[in-house]
mmCIF file of C-alpha atoms in Angstrom:
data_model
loop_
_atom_site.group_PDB
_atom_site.id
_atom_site.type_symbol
_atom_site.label_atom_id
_atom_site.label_comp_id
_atom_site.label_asym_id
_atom_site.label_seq_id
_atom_site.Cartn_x
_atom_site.Cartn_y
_atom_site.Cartn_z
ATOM 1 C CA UNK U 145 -23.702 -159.547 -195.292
ATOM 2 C CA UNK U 146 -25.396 -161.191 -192.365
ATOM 3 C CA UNK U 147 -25.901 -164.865 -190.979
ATOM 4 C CA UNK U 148 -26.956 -167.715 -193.625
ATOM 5 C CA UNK U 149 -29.793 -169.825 -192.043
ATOM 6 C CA UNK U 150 -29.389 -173.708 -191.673
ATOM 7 C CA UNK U 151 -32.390 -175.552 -192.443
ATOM 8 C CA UNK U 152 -31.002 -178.777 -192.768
ATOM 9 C CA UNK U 153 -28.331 -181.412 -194.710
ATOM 10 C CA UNK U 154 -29.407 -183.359 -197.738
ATOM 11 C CA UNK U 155 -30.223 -187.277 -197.257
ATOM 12 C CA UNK U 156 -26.893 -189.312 -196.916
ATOM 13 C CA UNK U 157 -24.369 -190.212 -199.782
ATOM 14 C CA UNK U 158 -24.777 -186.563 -201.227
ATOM 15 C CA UNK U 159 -21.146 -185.320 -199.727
ATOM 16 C CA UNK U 160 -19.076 -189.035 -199.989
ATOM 17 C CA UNK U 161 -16.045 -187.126 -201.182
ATOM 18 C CA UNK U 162 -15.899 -184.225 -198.659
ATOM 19 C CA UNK U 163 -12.673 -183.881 -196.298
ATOM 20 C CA UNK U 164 -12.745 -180.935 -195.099
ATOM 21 C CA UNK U 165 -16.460 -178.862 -193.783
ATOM 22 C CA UNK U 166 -16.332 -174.877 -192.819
ATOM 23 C CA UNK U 167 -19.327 -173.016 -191.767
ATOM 24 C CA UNK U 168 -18.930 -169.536 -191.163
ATOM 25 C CA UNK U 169 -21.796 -167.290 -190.008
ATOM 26 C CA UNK U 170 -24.336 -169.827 -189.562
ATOM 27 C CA UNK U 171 -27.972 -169.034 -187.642
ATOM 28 C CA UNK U 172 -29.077 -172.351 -186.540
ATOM 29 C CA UNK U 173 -32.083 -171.246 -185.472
ATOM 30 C CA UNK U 174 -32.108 -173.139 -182.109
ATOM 31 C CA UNK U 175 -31.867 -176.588 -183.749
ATOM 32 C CA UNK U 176 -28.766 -179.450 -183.718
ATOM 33 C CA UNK U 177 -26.363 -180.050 -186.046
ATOM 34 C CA UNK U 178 -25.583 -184.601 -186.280
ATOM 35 C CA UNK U 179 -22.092 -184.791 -188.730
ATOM 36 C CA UNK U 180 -21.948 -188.944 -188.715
ATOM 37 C CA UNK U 181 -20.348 -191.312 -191.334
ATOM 38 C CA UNK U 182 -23.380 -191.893 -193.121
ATOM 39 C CA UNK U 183 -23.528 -188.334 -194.380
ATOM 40 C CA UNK U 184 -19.631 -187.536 -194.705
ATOM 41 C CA UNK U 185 -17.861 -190.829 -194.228
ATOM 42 C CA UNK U 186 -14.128 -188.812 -194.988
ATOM 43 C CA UNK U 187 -14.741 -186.133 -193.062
ATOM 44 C CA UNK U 188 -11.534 -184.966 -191.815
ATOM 45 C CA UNK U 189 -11.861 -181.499 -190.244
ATOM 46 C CA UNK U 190 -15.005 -179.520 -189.299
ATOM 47 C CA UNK U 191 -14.456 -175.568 -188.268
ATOM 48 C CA UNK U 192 -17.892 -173.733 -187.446
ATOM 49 C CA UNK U 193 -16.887 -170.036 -186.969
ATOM 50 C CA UNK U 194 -19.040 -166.807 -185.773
ATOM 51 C CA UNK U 195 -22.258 -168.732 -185.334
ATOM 52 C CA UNK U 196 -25.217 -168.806 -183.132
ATOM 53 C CA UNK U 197 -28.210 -170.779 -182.108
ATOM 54 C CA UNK U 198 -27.243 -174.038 -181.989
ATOM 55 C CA UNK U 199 -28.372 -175.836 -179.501
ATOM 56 C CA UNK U 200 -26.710 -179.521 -179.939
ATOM 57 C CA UNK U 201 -23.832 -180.589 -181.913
ATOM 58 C CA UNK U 202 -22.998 -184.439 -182.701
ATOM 59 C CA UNK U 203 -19.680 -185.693 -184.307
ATOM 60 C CA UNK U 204 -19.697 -189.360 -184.715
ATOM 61 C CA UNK U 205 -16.523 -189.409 -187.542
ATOM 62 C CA UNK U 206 -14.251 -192.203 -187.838
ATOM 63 C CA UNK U 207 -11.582 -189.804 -190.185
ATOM 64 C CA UNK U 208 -11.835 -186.829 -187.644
ATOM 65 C CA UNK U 209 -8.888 -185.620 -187.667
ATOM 66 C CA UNK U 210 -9.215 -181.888 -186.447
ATOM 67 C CA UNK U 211 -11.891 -179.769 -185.454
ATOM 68 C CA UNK U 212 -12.023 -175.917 -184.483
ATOM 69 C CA UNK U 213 -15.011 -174.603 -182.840
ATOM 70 C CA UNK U 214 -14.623 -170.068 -182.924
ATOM 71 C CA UNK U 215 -17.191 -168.328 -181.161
ATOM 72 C CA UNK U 216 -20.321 -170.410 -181.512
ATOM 73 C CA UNK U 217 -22.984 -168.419 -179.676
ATOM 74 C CA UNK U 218 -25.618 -170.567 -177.746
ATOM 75 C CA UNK U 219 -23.911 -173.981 -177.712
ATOM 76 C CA UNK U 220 -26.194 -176.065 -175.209
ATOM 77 C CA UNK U 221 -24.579 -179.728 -175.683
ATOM 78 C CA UNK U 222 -21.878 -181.038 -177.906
ATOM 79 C CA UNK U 223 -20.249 -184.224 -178.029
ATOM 80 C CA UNK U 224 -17.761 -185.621 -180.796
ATOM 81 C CA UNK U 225 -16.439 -189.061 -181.353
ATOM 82 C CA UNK U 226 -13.842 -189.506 -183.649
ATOM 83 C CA UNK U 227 -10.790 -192.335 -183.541
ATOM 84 C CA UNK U 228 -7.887 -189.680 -183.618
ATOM 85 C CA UNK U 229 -9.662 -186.227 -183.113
ATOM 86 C CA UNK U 230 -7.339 -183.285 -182.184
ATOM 87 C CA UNK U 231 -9.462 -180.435 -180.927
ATOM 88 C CA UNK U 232 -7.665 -177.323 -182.368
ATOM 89 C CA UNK U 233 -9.459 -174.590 -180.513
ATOM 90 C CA UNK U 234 -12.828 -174.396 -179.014
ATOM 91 C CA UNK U 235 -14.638 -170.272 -177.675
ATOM 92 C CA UNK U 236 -18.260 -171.348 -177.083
ATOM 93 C CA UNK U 237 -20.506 -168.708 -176.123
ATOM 94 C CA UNK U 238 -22.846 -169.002 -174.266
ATOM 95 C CA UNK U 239 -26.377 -166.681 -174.911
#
């Protein structure tokens, strides 16, 4: 089926309700992904599986609670604040 291309989120307030965010087989196209409490402010757990070309990842979540990063191809930076994050696995690959 192939890779579904990011472009980018919607403006904040559009996923207020969301707990729980899985991307699978995500082409980032060399760009960064920013997951912050303006956008999501109860996100709980974030998985990004089989993806590639993303270059910066940014979790500023107060609800964190889990995250699983699963063979992320080309993973330059990533940093992730949360007030009780438990990081449940983490393969980065590197390109």
């Amino acid at each position: 089926m192939g890779f579904f291309a990011y472009r980018s989120l919607p403006p904040s307030g559009v996923f207020a309700a969301l707990r729980e965010l899985h991307l699978v087989f995500v082409r980032f196209n060399g760009g960064e992904l920013t997951l912050d409490d303006t956008r999501m402010p109860f996100l709980e757990g974030v998985e990004i599986w089989c993806s590639r070309g993303l270059a910066s990842l940014t979790i500023r979540l107060k609800h964190l609670i889990s995250m699983n990063l699963y063979a992320v191809r080309g993973v330059v930076w990533a940093q992730c604040r949360g007030a009780e994050t438990q990081l449940l696995g983490c393969i980065l690959l590197l390109p």
